[in-house]
Coordinates of C-alpha atoms in Angstrom, one line a residue:
M1 CA -31.2 -21.2 96.7
L2 CA -31.1 -22.9 100.1
T3 CA -34.6 -23.6 101.3
L4 CA -36.2 -26.5 103.2
A5 CA -39.2 -26.8 100.9
A6 CA -36.6 -28.4 98.3
G7 CA -34.8 -23.7 74.2
T8 CA -35.0 -26.3 72.6
A9 CA -32.3 -28.3 70.8
F10 CA -32.8 -29.6 67.4
L11 CA -34.9 -32.7 67.0
S12 CA -33.5 -35.6 65.0
A13 CA -35.9 -38.4 65.8
C14 CA -38.8 -39.5 67.9
T15 CA -39.6 -42.7 69.7
S16 CA -42.6 -43.5 71.8
T17 CA -43.0 -45.4 75.0
R18 CA -46.5 -46.6 76.1
L19 CA -46.8 -46.6 79.9
P20 CA -48.9 -49.0 81.9
Q21 CA -51.8 -47.5 83.8
T22 CA -50.8 -47.8 87.4
G23 CA -52.4 -44.7 89.0
T24 CA -49.9 -42.2 87.6
E25 CA -51.8 -41.5 84.4
A26 CA -52.7 -38.0 85.7
L27 CA -49.0 -37.1 85.9
L28 CA -47.7 -38.8 82.7
P29 CA -49.0 -39.0 79.2
A30 CA -50.3 -42.5 78.2
T31 CA -47.7 -42.5 75.4
I32 CA -44.4 -40.6 75.7
A33 CA -43.0 -39.2 72.5
W34 CA -39.3 -39.2 73.3
Q35 CA -37.4 -36.6 71.2
Q36 CA -33.9 -37.7 70.2
Q37 CA -31.6 -34.7 70.8
S38 CA -28.2 -36.3 70.3
P39 CA -26.7 -39.8 70.7
G40 CA -27.7 -41.1 74.2
I41 CA -30.0 -38.1 75.0
Q42 CA -33.8 -38.0 74.7
T43 CA -36.3 -35.5 76.1
F44 CA -40.0 -35.0 76.5
S45 CA -42.2 -32.3 78.0
H46 CA -45.7 -32.7 79.4
S47 CA -48.5 -30.4 80.8
I48 CA -50.7 -31.9 83.4
A49 CA -54.3 -31.0 82.7
G50 CA -56.2 -29.4 85.5
Q51 CA -53.4 -28.8 88.0
P52 CA -51.9 -26.9 86.1
A53 CA -48.3 -28.1 85.9
R54 CA -45.7 -28.5 83.2
Y55 CA -42.4 -30.4 83.5
H56 CA -39.5 -31.5 81.3
V57 CA -37.5 -34.8 81.4
V58 CA -34.1 -35.7 80.0
R59 CA -33.0 -39.3 79.7
I60 CA -29.3 -39.9 79.4
E61 CA -27.8 -43.3 78.5
L62 CA -24.4 -43.6 80.3
A63 CA -23.5 -47.1 79.4
D64 CA -21.1 -47.8 76.5
R65 CA -20.4 -44.1 75.9
R66 CA -17.6 -41.7 76.3
I67 CA -19.0 -38.8 78.4
R68 CA -17.5 -35.4 79.3
V69 CA -18.6 -34.1 82.7
D70 CA -18.4 -30.4 83.4
A71 CA -19.3 -28.5 86.6
Y72 CA -19.6 -25.1 88.1
P73 CA -17.8 -24.0 90.2
P74 CA -14.8 -25.9 88.8
P75 CA -12.1 -27.4 91.1
S76 CA -9.8 -24.4 90.7
A77 CA -12.3 -21.6 91.7
G78 CA -11.8 -19.4 94.9
G79 CA -9.6 -20.6 97.7
D80 CA -12.0 -19.7 100.4
G81 CA -14.8 -21.9 98.9
S82 CA -16.9 -19.0 97.7
F83 CA -17.7 -18.4 94.1
A84 CA -19.5 -15.9 91.8
P85 CA -23.1 -16.6 90.8
Q86 CA -23.4 -18.3 87.5
D87 CA -26.2 -18.4 84.9
I88 CA -26.7 -22.0 83.9
R89 CA -27.4 -21.1 80.3
R90 CA -24.1 -19.3 80.1
F91 CA -22.4 -22.2 81.7
A92 CA -24.0 -24.7 79.3
S93 CA -23.1 -22.5 76.3
S94 CA -19.5 -21.9 77.4
C95 CA -18.8 -25.6 78.1
G96 CA -20.8 -26.8 75.1
C97 CA -22.7 -29.2 77.4
S98 CA -25.3 -31.4 75.8
V99 CA -27.3 -31.3 79.1
A100 CA -27.0 -29.0 82.1
V101 CA -28.9 -28.9 85.4
N102 CA -28.6 -26.9 88.6
T103 CA -27.5 -29.1 91.6
T104 CA -26.3 -28.2 95.1
P105 CA -28.2 -25.7 97.2
F106 CA -26.3 -22.5 98.0
M107 CA -26.1 -19.7 100.5
R108 CA -25.2 -16.0 100.1
A109 CA -21.6 -15.1 101.1
Q110 CA -19.9 -11.7 101.3
A111 CA -19.5 -9.3 98.4
G112 CA -22.3 -11.0 96.4
R113 CA -20.6 -14.3 96.3
L114 CA -22.1 -17.7 97.1
R115 CA -21.2 -20.9 99.1
A116 CA -22.5 -24.4 98.4
A117 CA -24.7 -25.8 101.1
G118 CA -23.6 -29.4 100.8
I119 CA -21.1 -31.5 98.9
H120 CA -19.7 -30.3 95.5
K121 CA -16.9 -32.6 94.3
V122 CA -15.4 -32.3 90.8
R123 CA -12.9 -34.7 89.3
G124 CA -12.0 -36.0 92.8
I125 CA -11.5 -32.5 94.3
Q126 CA -14.0 -31.6 97.0
R127 CA -14.9 -27.9 97.0
S128 CA -17.4 -27.9 99.9
A129 CA -18.1 -30.0 102.9
P130 CA -20.9 -32.7 103.0
V131 CA -24.1 -32.1 104.9
E132 CA -25.2 -35.5 106.3
R133 CA -29.0 -34.7 106.4
Y134 CA -29.0 -34.1 102.6
A135 CA -28.7 -36.5 99.7
A136 CA -26.4 -36.3 96.6
L137 CA -25.9 -37.6 93.1
A138 CA -22.6 -39.5 92.5
L139 CA -20.9 -40.2 89.2
S140 CA -18.0 -42.6 88.9
G141 CA -16.1 -43.9 85.9
Q142 CA -12.8 -44.5 84.1
Q143 CA -11.1 -41.2 83.1
E144 CA -9.6 -41.3 79.6
S145 CA -6.5 -39.3 78.4
D146 CA -8.8 -36.6 76.9
G147 CA -10.5 -36.0 80.2
S148 CA -13.7 -37.7 79.3
Y149 CA -15.1 -40.7 81.2
T150 CA -16.1 -44.2 80.1
Q151 CA -17.9 -46.8 82.2
L152 CA -19.7 -43.9 83.9
R153 CA -22.3 -44.8 86.4
A154 CA -24.7 -42.7 88.5
A155 CA -25.9 -43.4 92.0
V156 CA -28.0 -41.6 94.6
I157 CA -26.3 -41.2 98.0
G158 CA -28.9 -41.0 100.8
S159 CA -26.7 -39.1 103.2
Q160 CA -23.7 -37.0 102.4
T161 CA -21.3 -38.8 104.8
S162 CA -17.5 -38.5 104.3
A163 CA -17.4 -42.2 103.6
A164 CA -20.1 -42.1 100.9
C165 CA -18.6 -39.1 99.2
D166 CA -14.9 -40.3 99.3
V167 CA -14.8 -42.7 96.3
P168 CA -16.9 -41.1 93.5
D169 CA -15.2 -38.8 91.0
F170 CA -18.1 -36.4 91.1
V171 CA -20.6 -35.7 93.8
F172 CA -23.3 -33.1 93.5
G173 CA -25.4 -32.3 96.6
G174 CA -29.1 -32.0 96.7
F175 CA -31.8 -32.0 99.3
F176 CA -33.8 -35.2 100.0
V177 CA -34.1 -38.7 98.6
I178 CA -37.6 -39.1 97.1
L179 CA -37.3 -42.6 95.7
K180 CA -35.3 -45.5 97.3
D181 CA -35.1 -49.0 95.9
G182 CA -38.3 -48.5 93.9
D183 CA -40.3 -47.1 96.9
I184 CA -41.5 -43.6 97.1
V185 CA -40.3 -41.8 100.2
P186 CA -43.3 -40.3 102.2
F187 CA -43.3 -36.7 103.2
S188 CA -45.5 -35.2 105.9
T189 CA -46.6 -32.3 103.6
E190 CA -47.3 -31.9 99.9
S191 CA -46.2 -28.5 98.6
Y192 CA -45.8 -27.4 95.0
D193 CA -42.9 -25.4 93.5
S194 CA -40.4 -25.4 90.7
R195 CA -38.4 -28.6 91.1
S196 CA -35.1 -30.1 89.8
A197 CA -34.6 -33.8 90.4
A198 CA -32.4 -36.7 89.3
G199 CA -33.1 -40.4 89.1
T200 CA -31.2 -43.6 88.2
N201 CA -32.0 -47.1 87.3
A202 CA -30.8 -50.1 89.4
D203 CA -27.3 -50.4 87.8
G204 CA -26.7 -46.6 87.3
S205 CA -26.4 -47.0 83.6
V206 CA -29.2 -44.5 82.8
L207 CA -29.7 -41.0 84.4
W208 CA -33.0 -39.1 84.3
L209 CA -33.2 -35.3 85.0
L210 CA -36.6 -33.7 85.7
C211 CA -37.4 -30.0 85.9
A212 CA -40.8 -28.6 86.8
E213 CA -41.9 -25.1 86.0
G214 CA -43.3 -23.1 88.9
E215 CA -42.3 -19.4 88.6
R216 CA -45.5 -18.5 86.6
S217 CA -48.1 -20.1 88.9
W218 CA -51.0 -19.2 86.6
Q219 CA -49.4 -21.4 83.9
S220 CA -47.7 -24.0 86.1
K221 CA -47.6 -24.2 89.8
G222 CA -44.9 -26.8 89.9
L223 CA -44.8 -30.3 91.4
S224 CA -44.5 -31.8 94.9
F225 CA -41.8 -34.1 96.0
Q226 CA -44.2 -37.0 95.8
Q227 CA -45.2 -36.2 92.3
C228 CA -41.6 -36.0 91.1
A229 CA -41.0 -39.4 92.7
R230 CA -44.1 -40.9 91.0
I231 CA -43.0 -39.6 87.6
L232 CA -39.5 -40.8 87.9
K233 CA -40.5 -44.2 89.2
E234 CA -42.9 -44.8 86.3
L235 CA -40.1 -43.8 83.9
G236 CA -37.9 -46.6 85.2
C237 CA -36.0 -45.1 88.1
T238 CA -35.3 -47.0 91.3
D239 CA -33.7 -44.2 93.2
A240 CA -34.1 -40.4 93.0
L241 CA -33.3 -37.2 94.8
Q242 CA -34.3 -33.5 94.7
F243 CA -31.7 -30.9 93.7
D244 CA -32.2 -27.2 94.6
G245 CA -35.6 -26.0 93.5
G246 CA -37.7 -22.9 93.5
G247 CA -36.2 -20.0 91.5
A248 CA -32.9 -21.9 91.0
A249 CA -34.5 -24.8 89.1
Q250 CA -33.2 -24.9 85.5
L251 CA -32.6 -27.4 82.8
C252 CA -30.8 -26.8 79.5
V253 CA -30.4 -29.0 76.4
G254 CA -28.1 -28.1 73.6
G255 CA -27.3 -24.8 75.3
A256 CA -30.9 -23.7 75.4
S257 CA -33.2 -23.6 78.4
L258 CA -36.2 -25.9 78.3
L259 CA -38.1 -23.4 80.5
P260 CA -40.0 -20.6 78.8
Y261 CA -39.0 -18.0 81.3
T262 CA -35.8 -16.7 82.9
P263 CA -35.7 -17.9 86.5
P264 CA -35.5 -15.0 89.0
H265 CA -32.3 -16.1 90.8
A266 CA -28.6 -16.4 89.9
Y267 CA -27.3 -19.9 90.2
G268 CA -25.0 -21.7 92.5
C269 CA -23.7 -25.1 91.4
C270 CA -24.5 -26.9 88.2
M271 CA -23.5 -30.0 86.3
G272 CA -23.1 -30.6 82.6
L273 CA -23.0 -33.9 80.7
S274 CA -22.0 -34.4 77.1
P275 CA -22.1 -38.0 75.6
Q276 CA -19.7 -38.3 72.7

Protein backbone atom coordinates (compact mmCIF):
# COMPACT_ATOMS: atom_id res chain seq x y z
CA MET A 1 0.00 0.00 0.00
CA LEU A 2 0.99 3.62 -0.32
CA THR A 3 3.39 4.55 2.47
CA LEU A 4 6.39 6.82 2.63
CA ALA A 5 8.60 4.34 4.51
CA ALA A 6 8.72 2.41 1.02
CA GLY A 7 6.57 -21.82 -2.70
CA THR A 8 8.94 -22.91 -4.20
CA ALA A 9 9.31 -23.92 -7.82
CA PHE A 10 11.08 -27.08 -8.83
CA LEU A 11 14.87 -27.02 -8.72
CA SER A 12 16.65 -28.28 -11.79
CA ALA A 13 20.26 -27.23 -11.18
CA CYS A 14 22.48 -25.23 -8.90
CA THR A 15 25.38 -22.89 -9.58
CA SER A 16 27.51 -21.04 -7.07
CA THR A 17 28.94 -17.54 -7.06
CA ARG A 18 31.68 -16.65 -4.57
CA LEU A 19 31.48 -13.00 -3.58
CA PRO A 20 34.40 -10.71 -2.74
CA GLN A 21 34.53 -9.55 0.86
CA THR A 22 33.78 -5.83 0.58
CA GLY A 23 31.92 -5.10 3.78
CA THR A 24 28.61 -6.68 2.77
CA GLU A 25 29.45 -10.13 4.08
CA ALA A 26 26.93 -9.65 6.92
CA LEU A 27 24.15 -9.28 4.34
CA LEU A 28 25.21 -11.85 1.74
CA PRO A 29 26.49 -15.41 2.05
CA ALA A 30 30.15 -15.86 1.15
CA THR A 31 29.05 -18.24 -1.60
CA ILE A 32 25.66 -17.95 -3.29
CA ALA A 33 24.11 -21.25 -4.34
CA TRP A 34 21.91 -20.13 -7.23
CA GLN A 35 19.00 -22.47 -7.94
CA GLN A 36 18.06 -22.81 -11.61
CA GLN A 37 14.27 -22.56 -11.79
CA SER A 38 13.80 -22.43 -15.56
CA PRO A 39 15.80 -21.14 -18.55
CA GLY A 40 17.04 -17.66 -17.70
CA ILE A 41 15.77 -17.66 -14.10
CA GLN A 42 17.81 -18.34 -10.95
CA THR A 43 16.92 -17.81 -7.29
CA PHE A 44 18.50 -17.89 -3.85
CA SER A 45 17.27 -17.18 -0.33
CA HIS A 46 19.33 -16.07 2.65
CA SER A 47 18.85 -15.51 6.37
CA ILE A 48 21.05 -12.87 7.98
CA ALA A 49 22.34 -14.11 11.31
CA GLY A 50 21.75 -11.88 14.31
CA GLN A 51 19.42 -9.33 12.68
CA PRO A 52 17.18 -11.35 12.13
CA ALA A 53 16.25 -10.94 8.47
CA ARG A 54 15.44 -13.21 5.56
CA TYR A 55 15.20 -12.27 1.91
CA HIS A 56 14.81 -13.82 -1.54
CA VAL A 57 16.42 -12.86 -4.86
CA VAL A 58 15.45 -13.75 -8.42
CA ARG A 59 17.90 -13.17 -11.29
CA ILE A 60 16.33 -12.97 -14.77
CA GLU A 61 18.42 -12.98 -17.94
CA LEU A 62 16.63 -10.82 -20.50
CA ALA A 63 19.19 -10.95 -23.32
CA ASP A 64 18.74 -13.35 -26.24
CA ARG A 65 15.38 -14.62 -24.99
CA ARG A 66 11.76 -14.41 -25.98
CA ILE A 67 9.88 -13.12 -22.94
CA ARG A 68 6.20 -12.75 -22.21
CA VAL A 69 5.31 -9.79 -19.98
CA ASP A 70 2.06 -9.82 -18.01
CA ALA A 71 0.69 -7.17 -15.67
CA TYR A 72 -2.19 -6.37 -13.38
CA PRO A 73 -4.29 -4.34 -13.89
CA PRO A 74 -4.27 -5.03 -17.64
CA PRO A 75 -4.73 -2.22 -20.17
CA SER A 76 -8.44 -2.97 -20.58
CA ALA A 77 -9.42 -2.80 -16.88
CA GLY A 78 -11.91 -0.13 -15.56
CA GLY A 79 -12.43 3.08 -17.50
CA ASP A 80 -12.13 5.30 -14.42
CA GLY A 81 -8.66 4.04 -13.58
CA SER A 82 -9.76 2.04 -10.54
CA PHE A 83 -9.41 -1.72 -10.26
CA ALA A 84 -10.27 -4.57 -7.92
CA PRO A 85 -7.64 -5.83 -5.45
CA GLN A 86 -5.61 -8.76 -6.76
CA ASP A 87 -3.78 -11.57 -5.00
CA ILE A 88 -0.40 -11.82 -6.71
CA ARG A 89 -0.33 -15.59 -6.29
CA ARG A 90 -3.63 -15.84 -8.13
CA PHE A 91 -2.31 -13.46 -10.78
CA ALA A 92 0.86 -15.54 -11.24
CA SER A 93 -1.10 -18.77 -11.41
CA SER A 94 -3.73 -17.48 -13.85
CA CYS A 95 -1.11 -15.98 -16.18
CA GLY A 96 1.31 -18.88 -15.82
CA CYS A 97 4.09 -16.40 -15.01
CA SER A 98 7.55 -17.74 -14.28
CA VAL A 99 8.15 -14.79 -11.92
CA ALA A 100 5.71 -12.26 -10.44
CA VAL A 101 6.35 -9.29 -8.12
CA ASN A 102 4.22 -6.46 -6.73
CA THR A 103 5.10 -3.07 -8.18
CA THR A 104 3.31 0.32 -8.11
CA PRO A 105 2.02 1.64 -4.75
CA PHE A 106 -1.74 2.00 -4.50
CA MET A 107 -4.46 3.93 -2.69
CA ARG A 108 -7.96 2.95 -1.64
CA ALA A 109 -10.77 4.10 -3.93
CA GLN A 110 -14.54 3.79 -3.54
CA ALA A 111 -16.43 0.51 -3.18
CA GLY A 112 -13.35 -1.44 -2.15
CA ARG A 113 -11.47 -0.69 -5.35
CA LEU A 114 -7.91 0.62 -5.70
CA ARG A 115 -6.02 3.27 -7.65
CA ALA A 116 -2.35 3.22 -8.59
CA ALA A 117 -0.21 5.90 -6.91
CA GLY A 118 2.14 6.45 -9.82
CA ILE A 119 2.73 5.23 -13.34
CA HIS A 120 1.40 1.88 -14.54
CA LYS A 121 1.90 1.42 -18.27
CA VAL A 122 1.22 -1.88 -20.05
CA ARG A 123 1.98 -2.60 -23.73
CA GLY A 124 2.15 1.09 -24.48
CA ILE A 125 -1.14 1.93 -22.75
CA GLN A 126 -0.84 4.17 -19.70
CA ARG A 127 -3.40 3.29 -17.02
CA SER A 128 -2.38 5.83 -14.37
CA ALA A 129 -0.56 9.15 -14.22
CA PRO A 130 3.13 9.47 -13.36
CA VAL A 131 4.25 10.94 -10.03
CA GLU A 132 7.51 12.80 -10.56
CA ARG A 133 8.89 12.35 -7.04
CA TYR A 134 8.80 8.56 -7.45
CA ALA A 135 10.96 6.19 -9.51
CA ALA A 136 9.89 3.43 -11.92
CA LEU A 137 11.10 0.32 -13.74
CA ALA A 138 10.86 0.47 -17.54
CA LEU A 139 10.91 -2.48 -19.96
CA SER A 140 11.35 -1.99 -23.70
CA GLY A 141 11.78 -4.46 -26.53
CA GLN A 142 10.63 -5.74 -29.89
CA GLN A 143 7.11 -7.18 -29.81
CA GLU A 144 6.67 -10.39 -31.79
CA SER A 145 3.56 -11.71 -33.54
CA ASP A 146 2.67 -13.95 -30.58
CA GLY A 147 2.74 -10.98 -28.16
CA SER A 148 6.06 -11.87 -26.54
CA TYR A 149 9.09 -9.57 -26.61
CA THR A 150 12.62 -10.00 -27.85
CA GLN A 151 15.60 -7.69 -27.24
CA LEU A 152 13.92 -6.82 -23.93
CA ARG A 153 15.88 -4.42 -21.73
CA ALA A 154 15.19 -3.05 -18.25
CA ALA A 155 16.02 0.42 -16.93
CA VAL A 156 15.43 2.33 -13.71
CA ILE A 157 13.75 5.70 -14.24
CA GLY A 158 14.74 8.13 -11.50
CA SER A 159 11.69 10.37 -11.87
CA GLN A 160 8.32 9.50 -13.40
CA THR A 161 8.23 12.41 -15.83
CA SER A 162 6.01 12.22 -18.90
CA ALA A 163 9.09 12.32 -21.14
CA ALA A 164 10.79 9.43 -19.32
CA CYS A 165 7.65 7.29 -19.37
CA ASP A 166 6.61 8.00 -22.96
CA VAL A 167 8.83 5.60 -24.94
CA PRO A 168 9.04 2.29 -22.97
CA ASP A 169 6.44 -0.41 -23.65
CA PHE A 170 6.03 -1.13 -19.94
CA VAL A 171 6.55 1.20 -16.96
CA PHE A 172 5.91 0.04 -13.40
CA GLY A 173 6.01 2.66 -10.69
CA GLY A 174 7.82 2.32 -7.39
CA PHE A 175 9.01 4.59 -4.62
CA PHE A 176 12.63 5.69 -4.53
CA VAL A 177 15.92 5.05 -6.33
CA ILE A 178 18.28 3.29 -3.93
CA LEU A 179 21.21 2.64 -6.30
CA LYS A 180 22.32 4.94 -9.15
CA ASP A 181 25.27 4.34 -11.49
CA GLY A 182 26.77 1.98 -8.93
CA ASP A 183 26.44 4.40 -6.00
CA ILE A 184 24.18 3.72 -3.04
CA VAL A 185 21.73 6.58 -2.53
CA PRO A 186 21.84 7.89 1.08
CA PHE A 187 18.71 8.15 3.21
CA SER A 188 18.42 10.20 6.38
CA THR A 189 16.88 7.34 8.38
CA GLU A 190 17.29 3.58 8.41
CA SER A 191 14.03 1.72 9.01
CA TYR A 192 13.32 -1.97 8.57
CA ASP A 193 10.29 -3.49 6.89
CA SER A 194 9.12 -5.95 4.25
CA ARG A 195 10.65 -4.77 0.98
CA SER A 196 10.28 -5.35 -2.75
CA ALA A 197 13.04 -3.98 -4.97
CA ALA A 198 14.34 -4.32 -8.52
CA GLY A 199 17.80 -3.75 -9.96
CA THR A 200 19.46 -3.84 -13.38
CA ASN A 201 22.97 -4.07 -14.75
CA ALA A 202 24.51 -1.34 -16.89
CA ASP A 203 23.02 -2.43 -20.22
CA GLY A 204 19.69 -3.62 -18.83
CA SER A 205 20.19 -7.20 -19.99
CA VAL A 206 19.74 -8.69 -16.50
CA LEU A 207 17.00 -7.92 -13.99
CA TRP A 208 17.19 -8.75 -10.29
CA LEU A 209 14.12 -8.84 -8.01
CA LEU A 210 14.52 -8.80 -4.23
CA CYS A 211 11.88 -9.42 -1.58
CA ALA A 212 12.53 -9.21 2.17
CA GLU A 213 10.24 -10.83 4.74
CA GLY A 214 9.06 -8.52 7.50
CA GLU A 215 5.52 -9.42 8.55
CA ARG A 216 6.69 -11.84 11.25
CA SER A 217 9.21 -9.62 13.00
CA TRP A 218 10.25 -12.29 15.46
CA GLN A 219 11.51 -14.33 12.48
CA SER A 220 12.54 -11.54 10.12
CA LYS A 221 12.22 -7.81 10.72
CA GLY A 222 12.89 -6.95 7.08
CA LEU A 223 15.57 -4.78 5.48
CA SER A 224 16.29 -1.08 5.16
CA PHE A 225 16.57 0.78 1.86
CA GLN A 226 20.33 0.92 2.38
CA GLN A 227 20.60 -2.82 2.95
CA CYS A 228 18.57 -3.57 -0.18
CA ALA A 229 20.90 -1.32 -2.16
CA ARG A 230 24.03 -2.98 -0.75
CA ILE A 231 22.75 -6.46 -1.58
CA LEU A 232 21.76 -5.56 -5.13
CA LYS A 233 25.02 -3.71 -5.79
CA GLU A 234 27.10 -6.68 -4.66
CA LEU A 235 25.06 -8.96 -6.91
CA GLY A 236 25.96 -6.87 -9.96
CA CYS A 237 23.35 -4.12 -10.19
CA THR A 238 24.27 -0.58 -11.16
CA ASP A 239 20.78 0.86 -10.65
CA ALA A 240 17.89 -0.14 -8.38
CA LEU A 241 14.61 1.11 -6.94
CA GLN A 242 12.13 0.18 -4.25
CA PHE A 243 8.67 -1.03 -5.22
CA ASP A 244 5.75 -0.94 -2.78
CA GLY A 245 6.76 -2.59 0.50
CA GLY A 246 5.26 -3.45 3.86
CA GLY A 247 2.28 -5.79 3.75
CA ALA A 248 2.11 -5.56 -0.06
CA ALA A 249 5.59 -7.06 -0.62
CA GLN A 250 5.40 -10.38 -2.44
CA LEU A 251 7.46 -12.48 -4.86
CA CYS A 252 6.30 -15.62 -6.67
CA VAL A 253 8.28 -18.12 -8.74
CA GLY A 254 6.56 -20.85 -10.71
CA GLY A 255 3.20 -19.72 -9.35
CA ALA A 256 4.22 -20.23 -5.70
CA SER A 257 5.13 -17.56 -3.17
CA LEU A 258 8.69 -17.50 -1.87
CA LEU A 259 7.40 -16.04 1.39
CA PRO A 260 6.35 -18.51 4.11
CA TYR A 261 3.27 -16.48 5.10
CA THR A 262 0.29 -14.83 3.48
CA PRO A 263 0.81 -11.04 3.47
CA PRO A 264 -1.97 -9.15 5.27
CA HIS A 265 -3.03 -6.88 2.39
CA ALA A 266 -4.62 -7.35 -0.99
CA TYR A 267 -2.45 -6.22 -3.84
CA GLY A 268 -2.59 -3.37 -6.26
CA CYS A 269 -0.30 -3.57 -9.28
CA CYS A 270 2.01 -6.43 -10.21
CA MET A 271 4.28 -7.56 -13.02
CA GLY A 272 4.96 -11.04 -14.39
CA LEU A 273 7.81 -12.24 -16.61
CA SER A 274 8.09 -15.56 -18.42
CA PRO A 275 11.29 -16.29 -20.42
CA GLN A 276 10.50 -18.80 -23.16
